XYZ file of C-alpha atoms in Angstrom:
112
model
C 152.131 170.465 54.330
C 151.878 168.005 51.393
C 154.654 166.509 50.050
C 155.642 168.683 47.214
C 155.544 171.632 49.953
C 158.159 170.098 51.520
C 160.006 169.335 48.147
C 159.834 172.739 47.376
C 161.076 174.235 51.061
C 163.851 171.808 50.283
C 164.759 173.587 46.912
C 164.684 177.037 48.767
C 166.940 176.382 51.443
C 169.466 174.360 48.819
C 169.002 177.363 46.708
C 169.816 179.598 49.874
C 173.119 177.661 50.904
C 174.649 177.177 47.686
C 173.750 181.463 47.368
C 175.399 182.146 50.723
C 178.784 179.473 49.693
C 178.958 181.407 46.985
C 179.305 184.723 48.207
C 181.143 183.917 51.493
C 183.789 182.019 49.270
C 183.622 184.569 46.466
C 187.587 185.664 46.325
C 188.883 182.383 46.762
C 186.436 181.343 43.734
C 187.805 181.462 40.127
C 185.701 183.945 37.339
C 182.580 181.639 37.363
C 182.658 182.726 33.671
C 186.182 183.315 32.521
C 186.168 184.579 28.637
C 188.002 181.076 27.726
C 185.116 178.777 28.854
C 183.317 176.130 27.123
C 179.596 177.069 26.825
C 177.374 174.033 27.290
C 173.430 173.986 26.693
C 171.215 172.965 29.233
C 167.234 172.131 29.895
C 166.160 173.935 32.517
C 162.656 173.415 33.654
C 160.656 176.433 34.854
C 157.691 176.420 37.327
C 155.056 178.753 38.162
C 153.630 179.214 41.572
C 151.305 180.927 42.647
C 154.346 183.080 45.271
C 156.617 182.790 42.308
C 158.589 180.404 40.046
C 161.375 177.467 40.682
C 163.513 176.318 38.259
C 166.045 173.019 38.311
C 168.543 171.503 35.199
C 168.267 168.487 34.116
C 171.404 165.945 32.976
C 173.230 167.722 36.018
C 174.410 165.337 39.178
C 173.201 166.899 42.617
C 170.219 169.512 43.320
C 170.400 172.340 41.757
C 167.535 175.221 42.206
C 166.559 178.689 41.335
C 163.723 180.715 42.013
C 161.981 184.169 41.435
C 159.760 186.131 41.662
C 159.277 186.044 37.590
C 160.506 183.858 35.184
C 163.197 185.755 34.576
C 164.394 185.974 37.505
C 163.813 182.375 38.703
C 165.641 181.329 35.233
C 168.915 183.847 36.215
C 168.882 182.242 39.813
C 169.476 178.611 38.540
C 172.074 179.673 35.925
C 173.718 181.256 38.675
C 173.258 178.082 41.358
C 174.821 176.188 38.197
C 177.697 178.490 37.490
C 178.636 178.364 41.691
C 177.609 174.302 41.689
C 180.675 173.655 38.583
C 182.654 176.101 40.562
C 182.761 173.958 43.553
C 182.075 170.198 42.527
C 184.067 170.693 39.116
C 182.745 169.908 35.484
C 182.375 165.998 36.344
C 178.809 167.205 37.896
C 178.055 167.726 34.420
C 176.495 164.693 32.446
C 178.769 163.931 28.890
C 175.219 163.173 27.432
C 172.289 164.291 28.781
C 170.083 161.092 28.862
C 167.121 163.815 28.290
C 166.667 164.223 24.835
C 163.406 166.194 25.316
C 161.104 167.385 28.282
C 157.383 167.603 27.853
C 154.344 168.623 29.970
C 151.129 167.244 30.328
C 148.051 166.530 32.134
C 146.665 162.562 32.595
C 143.441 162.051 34.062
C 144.012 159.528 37.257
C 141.693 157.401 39.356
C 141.896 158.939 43.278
């Protein structure tokens, strides 16, 4: 198992207990969207796998991961995880300025 394997088993099983908080603790959880709140935008990255995608926000404190079987459904996940995450940990998880003005992608050749 190389070490983005593990990374990504990691992301799973935070994805899984944050799923299972949720809904064990769902009645004694506020509306995670109540019609009065703030709407904030955040960059979520999205990555394909070959048994599905995983996405994570940036500019949030903590790990916070989704995942699918498509894109949409990986991107859903995480909005969720981050909806539950705010929930529990409160809106100070939440960076004032996200020190990530943009995200790019891309490939560098590397001596091995």
């Amino acid at each position: 198992m190389s070490i983005y394997d593990g990374l990504r088993l990691r992301h799973r099983l935070i994805t899984i207990e944050y799923t299972v908080y949720c809904r064990l603790h769902q009645n004694r959880l506020k509306s995670p969207l109540p019609n009065a709140l703030a709407m904030k935008q955040i960059k979520i990255i999205v990555e394909k796998h070959s048994d599905g995608y995983v996405a994570y926000p940036l500019g949030i404190k903590g790990a916070i991961v989704g995942q699918g079987d498509t894109y949409e459904e990986a991107l859903a996940d995480v909005k969720s995880a981050i909806r539950c995450y705010i929930e529990i940990f409160g809106k100070e998880i939440l960076e004032d300025e996200s020190p990530v003005i943009e995200a790019f992608l891309t490939e560098a050749e590397v001596a091995i």
